[in-house]
CSV table of C-alpha atoms in Angstrom, one decimal:
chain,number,residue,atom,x,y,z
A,1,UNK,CA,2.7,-5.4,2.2
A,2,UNK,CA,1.0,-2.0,0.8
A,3,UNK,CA,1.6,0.1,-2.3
A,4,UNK,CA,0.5,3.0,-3.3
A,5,UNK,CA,-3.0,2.9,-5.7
A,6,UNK,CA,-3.2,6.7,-5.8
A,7,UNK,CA,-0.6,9.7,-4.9
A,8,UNK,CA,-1.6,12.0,-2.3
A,9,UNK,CA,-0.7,14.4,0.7
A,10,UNK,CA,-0.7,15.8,3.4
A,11,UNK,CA,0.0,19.0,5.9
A,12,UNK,CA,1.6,19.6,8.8
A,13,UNK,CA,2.6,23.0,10.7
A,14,UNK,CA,4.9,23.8,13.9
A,15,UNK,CA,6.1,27.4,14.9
A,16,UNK,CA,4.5,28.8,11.5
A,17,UNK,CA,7.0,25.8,9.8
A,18,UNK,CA,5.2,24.3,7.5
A,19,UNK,CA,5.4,20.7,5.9
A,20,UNK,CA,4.0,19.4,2.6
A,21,UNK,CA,4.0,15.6,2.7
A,22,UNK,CA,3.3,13.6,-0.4
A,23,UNK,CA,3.2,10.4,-1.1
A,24,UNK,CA,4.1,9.2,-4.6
A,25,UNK,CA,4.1,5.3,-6.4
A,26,UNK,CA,7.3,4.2,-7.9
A,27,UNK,CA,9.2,1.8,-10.0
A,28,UNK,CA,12.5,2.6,-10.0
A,29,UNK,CA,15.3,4.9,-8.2
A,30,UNK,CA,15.4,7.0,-11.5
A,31,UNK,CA,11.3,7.7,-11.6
A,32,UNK,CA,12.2,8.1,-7.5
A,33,UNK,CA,14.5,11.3,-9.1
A,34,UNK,CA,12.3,12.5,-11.7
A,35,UNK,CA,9.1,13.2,-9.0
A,36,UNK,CA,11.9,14.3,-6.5
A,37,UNK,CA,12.8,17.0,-9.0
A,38,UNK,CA,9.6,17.8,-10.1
A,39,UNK,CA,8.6,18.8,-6.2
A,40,UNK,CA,11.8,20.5,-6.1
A,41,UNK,CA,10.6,23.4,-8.8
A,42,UNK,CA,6.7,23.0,-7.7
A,43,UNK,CA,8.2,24.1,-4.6
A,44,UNK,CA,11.1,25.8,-5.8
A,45,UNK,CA,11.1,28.9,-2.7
A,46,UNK,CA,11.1,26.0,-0.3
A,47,UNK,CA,14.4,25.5,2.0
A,48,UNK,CA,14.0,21.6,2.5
A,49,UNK,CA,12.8,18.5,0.5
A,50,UNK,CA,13.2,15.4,2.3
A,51,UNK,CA,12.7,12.2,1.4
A,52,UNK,CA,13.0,8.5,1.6
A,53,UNK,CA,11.8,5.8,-0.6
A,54,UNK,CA,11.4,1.8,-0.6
A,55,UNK,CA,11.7,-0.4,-3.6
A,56,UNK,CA,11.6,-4.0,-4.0
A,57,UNK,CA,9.0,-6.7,-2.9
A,58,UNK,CA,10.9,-7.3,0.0
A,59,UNK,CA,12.1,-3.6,0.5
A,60,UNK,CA,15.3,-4.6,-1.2
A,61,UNK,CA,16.0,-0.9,-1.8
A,62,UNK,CA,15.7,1.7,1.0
A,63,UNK,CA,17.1,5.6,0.7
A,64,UNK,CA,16.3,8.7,2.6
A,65,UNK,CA,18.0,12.0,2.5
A,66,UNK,CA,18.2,15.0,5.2
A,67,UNK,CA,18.0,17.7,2.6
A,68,UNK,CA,20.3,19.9,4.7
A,69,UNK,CA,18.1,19.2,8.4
A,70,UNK,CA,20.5,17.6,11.2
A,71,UNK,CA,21.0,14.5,10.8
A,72,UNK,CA,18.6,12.0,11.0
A,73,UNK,CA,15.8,14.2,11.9
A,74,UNK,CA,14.1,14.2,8.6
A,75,UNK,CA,15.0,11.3,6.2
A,76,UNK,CA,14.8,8.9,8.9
A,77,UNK,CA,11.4,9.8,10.3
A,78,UNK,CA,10.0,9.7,6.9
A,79,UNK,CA,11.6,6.0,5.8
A,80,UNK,CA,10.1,5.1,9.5
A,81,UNK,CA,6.5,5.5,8.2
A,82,UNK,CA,7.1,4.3,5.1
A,83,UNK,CA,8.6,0.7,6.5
A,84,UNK,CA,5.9,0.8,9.5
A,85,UNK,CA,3.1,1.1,7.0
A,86,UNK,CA,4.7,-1.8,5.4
A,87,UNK,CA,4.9,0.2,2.0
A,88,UNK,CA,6.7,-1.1,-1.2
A,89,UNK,CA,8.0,1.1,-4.6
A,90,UNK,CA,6.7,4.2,-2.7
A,91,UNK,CA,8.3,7.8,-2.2
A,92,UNK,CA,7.6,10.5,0.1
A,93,UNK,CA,8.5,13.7,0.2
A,94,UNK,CA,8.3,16.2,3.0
A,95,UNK,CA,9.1,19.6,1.7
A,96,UNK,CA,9.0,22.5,4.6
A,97,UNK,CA,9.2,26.0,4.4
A,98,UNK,CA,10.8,27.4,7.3
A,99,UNK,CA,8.5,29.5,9.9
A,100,UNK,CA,11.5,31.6,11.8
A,101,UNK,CA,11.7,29.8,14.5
A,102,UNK,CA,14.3,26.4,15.4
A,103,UNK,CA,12.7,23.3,16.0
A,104,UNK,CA,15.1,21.4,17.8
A,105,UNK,CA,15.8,17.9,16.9
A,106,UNK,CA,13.1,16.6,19.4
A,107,UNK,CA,10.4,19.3,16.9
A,108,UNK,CA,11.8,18.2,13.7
A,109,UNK,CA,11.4,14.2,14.1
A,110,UNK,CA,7.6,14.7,15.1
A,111,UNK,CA,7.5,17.4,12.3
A,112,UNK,CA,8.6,15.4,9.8
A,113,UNK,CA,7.3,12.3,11.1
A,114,UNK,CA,3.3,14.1,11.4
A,115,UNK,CA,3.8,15.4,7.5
A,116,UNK,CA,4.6,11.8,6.6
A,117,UNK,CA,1.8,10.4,7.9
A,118,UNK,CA,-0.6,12.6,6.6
A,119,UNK,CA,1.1,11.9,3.3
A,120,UNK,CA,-0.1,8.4,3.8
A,121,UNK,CA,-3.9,9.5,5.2
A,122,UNK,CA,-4.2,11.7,2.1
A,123,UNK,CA,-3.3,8.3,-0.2
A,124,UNK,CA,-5.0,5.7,-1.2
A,125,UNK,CA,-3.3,2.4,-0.9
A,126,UNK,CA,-3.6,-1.5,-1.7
A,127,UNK,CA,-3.0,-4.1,0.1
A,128,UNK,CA,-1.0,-7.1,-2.2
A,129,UNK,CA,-1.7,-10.7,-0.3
A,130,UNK,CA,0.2,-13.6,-1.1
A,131,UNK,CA,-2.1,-16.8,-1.6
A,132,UNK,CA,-3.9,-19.0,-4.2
A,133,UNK,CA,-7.0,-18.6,-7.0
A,134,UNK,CA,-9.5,-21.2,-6.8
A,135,UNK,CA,-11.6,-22.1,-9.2
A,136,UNK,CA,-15.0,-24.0,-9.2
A,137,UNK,CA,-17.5,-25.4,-11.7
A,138,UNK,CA,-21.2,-25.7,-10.0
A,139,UNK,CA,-24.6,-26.4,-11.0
A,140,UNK,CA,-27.0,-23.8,-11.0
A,141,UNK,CA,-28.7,-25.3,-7.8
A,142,UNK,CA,-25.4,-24.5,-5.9
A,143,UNK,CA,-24.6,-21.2,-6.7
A,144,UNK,CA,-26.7,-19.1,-3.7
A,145,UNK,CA,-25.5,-21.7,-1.3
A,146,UNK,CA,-21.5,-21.4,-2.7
A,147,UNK,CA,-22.2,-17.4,-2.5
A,148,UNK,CA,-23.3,-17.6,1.0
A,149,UNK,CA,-20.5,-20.0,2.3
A,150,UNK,CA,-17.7,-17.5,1.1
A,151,UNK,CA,-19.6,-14.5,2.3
A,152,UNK,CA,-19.4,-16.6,5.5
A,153,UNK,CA,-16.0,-17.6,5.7
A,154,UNK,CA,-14.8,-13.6,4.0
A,155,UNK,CA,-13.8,-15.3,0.8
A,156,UNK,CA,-13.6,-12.8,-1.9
A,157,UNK,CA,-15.3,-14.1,-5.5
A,158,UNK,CA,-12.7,-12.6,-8.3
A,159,UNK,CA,-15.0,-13.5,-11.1
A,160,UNK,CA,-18.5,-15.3,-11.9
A,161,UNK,CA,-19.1,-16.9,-15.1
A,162,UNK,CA,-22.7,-18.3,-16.7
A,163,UNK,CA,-22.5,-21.0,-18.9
A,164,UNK,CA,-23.9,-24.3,-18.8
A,165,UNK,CA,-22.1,-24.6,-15.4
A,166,UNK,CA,-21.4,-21.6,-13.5
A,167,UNK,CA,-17.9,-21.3,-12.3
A,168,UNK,CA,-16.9,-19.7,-9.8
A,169,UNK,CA,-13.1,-17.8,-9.1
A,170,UNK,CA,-12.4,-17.0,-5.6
A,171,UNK,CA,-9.3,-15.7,-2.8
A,172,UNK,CA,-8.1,-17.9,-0.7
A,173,UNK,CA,-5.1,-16.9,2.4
A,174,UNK,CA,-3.0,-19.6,3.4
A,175,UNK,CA,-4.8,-19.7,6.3
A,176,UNK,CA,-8.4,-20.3,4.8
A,177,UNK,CA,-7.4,-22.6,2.2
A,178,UNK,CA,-8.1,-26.2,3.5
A,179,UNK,CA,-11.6,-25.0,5.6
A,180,UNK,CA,-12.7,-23.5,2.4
A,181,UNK,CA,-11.8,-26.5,0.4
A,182,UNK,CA,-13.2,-28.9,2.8
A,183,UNK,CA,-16.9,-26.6,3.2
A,184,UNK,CA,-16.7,-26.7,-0.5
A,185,UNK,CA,-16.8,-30.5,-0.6
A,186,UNK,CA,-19.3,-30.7,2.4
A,187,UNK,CA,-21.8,-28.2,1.0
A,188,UNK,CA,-21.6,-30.5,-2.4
A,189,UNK,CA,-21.5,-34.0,-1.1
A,190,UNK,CA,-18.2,-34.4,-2.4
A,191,UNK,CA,-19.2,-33.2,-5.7
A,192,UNK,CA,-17.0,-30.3,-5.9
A,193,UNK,CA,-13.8,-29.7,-5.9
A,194,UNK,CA,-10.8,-26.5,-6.5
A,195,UNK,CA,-8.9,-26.0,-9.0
A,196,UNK,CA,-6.0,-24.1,-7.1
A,197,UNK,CA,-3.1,-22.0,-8.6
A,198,UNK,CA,-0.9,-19.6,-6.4
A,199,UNK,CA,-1.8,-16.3,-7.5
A,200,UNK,CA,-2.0,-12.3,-5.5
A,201,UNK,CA,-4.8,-10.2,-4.4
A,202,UNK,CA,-4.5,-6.8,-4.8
A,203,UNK,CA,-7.0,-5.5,-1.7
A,204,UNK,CA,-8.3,-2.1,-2.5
């Protein structure tokens, strides 16, 4: 799953129509409100502002509004890039002022649906991965080898810490877990071993 790390947006334009896509983090259905109104008077000569948002870890919370467009040509495009970016506690709005000329339903879903997207291009977002911290004490002699070995198997080191032992904090995936834990003990002769805790990595 994704979130967003930084707002941003994005433009799209049809028949001298023109969409404003942004992309906005958010907690809760009333912070959802309170952006939704503030593009509302940023773009207060606008004729539409559509939206849709996703809250919850699993997406527990999904709404999308038309704004006035027929029916599902708007809200519905926008929630569909939103749950096929795999997006959590994110809002996007899609505000468009009308170019004088009808789109057609077929116009407004790829209108609406473009805008979105380049709401999410224009972004910066996170990745959040579920899977454990691992921690490791090593001797000094160790330490380039260790470095290498999780450079080698895309490990990423969290945190390095000099003291009298130098201990290590990587992410592991599910899937990595045991191959890392057994190259660990391998590289050391057995001398090593993880200290693991469930934990998520936010990937930036």
């Amino acid at each position: 799953m994704k979130y967003v790390k930084e707002a941003g947006s994005g433009e799209y334009e049809e028949k001298k129509s023109r969409f404003i896509g942004e992309l906005y983090p958010v907690k809760s259905e009333e912070e959802a409100q309170e952006i939704l109104q503030q593009v509302r008077k940023k773009y207060y000569d606008a004729r539409h502002h559509c939206f849709a948002y996703v809250l919850g870890e699993k997406g527990e919370i999904k709404k999308q509004s038309d704004d006035g467009e027929p029916s599902r040509t708007a809200g519905m495009p926008i929630l569909d890039v939103l749950t096929g970016e795999d997006l959590r506690d994110a809002l996007l709005v899609v505000t468009r002022y009308f170019g004088g000329t009808l789109l057609g339903t077929g116009g407004l879903v790829r209108a609406y649906t473009e805008a979105a997207k380049a709401a999410v291009a224009g972004s910066r977002l996170m990745e959040a991965l579920d899977g454990y911290e691992a921690v490791c004490e090593a001797p000094y002699t160790l330490v380039g080898k260790l470095q290498y070995l999780a450079r080698q198997q895309e490990v990423p080191e969290l945190s390095i810490e000099y003291g009298a032992a130098v201990t290590f904090t990587w992410f592991l995936t599910p899937e990595k877990r045991d191959a890392f834990e057994e190259a660990v003990r391998d590289l050391s002769g057995g001398a090593l071993t993880l200290a693991i805790n469930k934990s998520r990595w936010y990937n930036s």
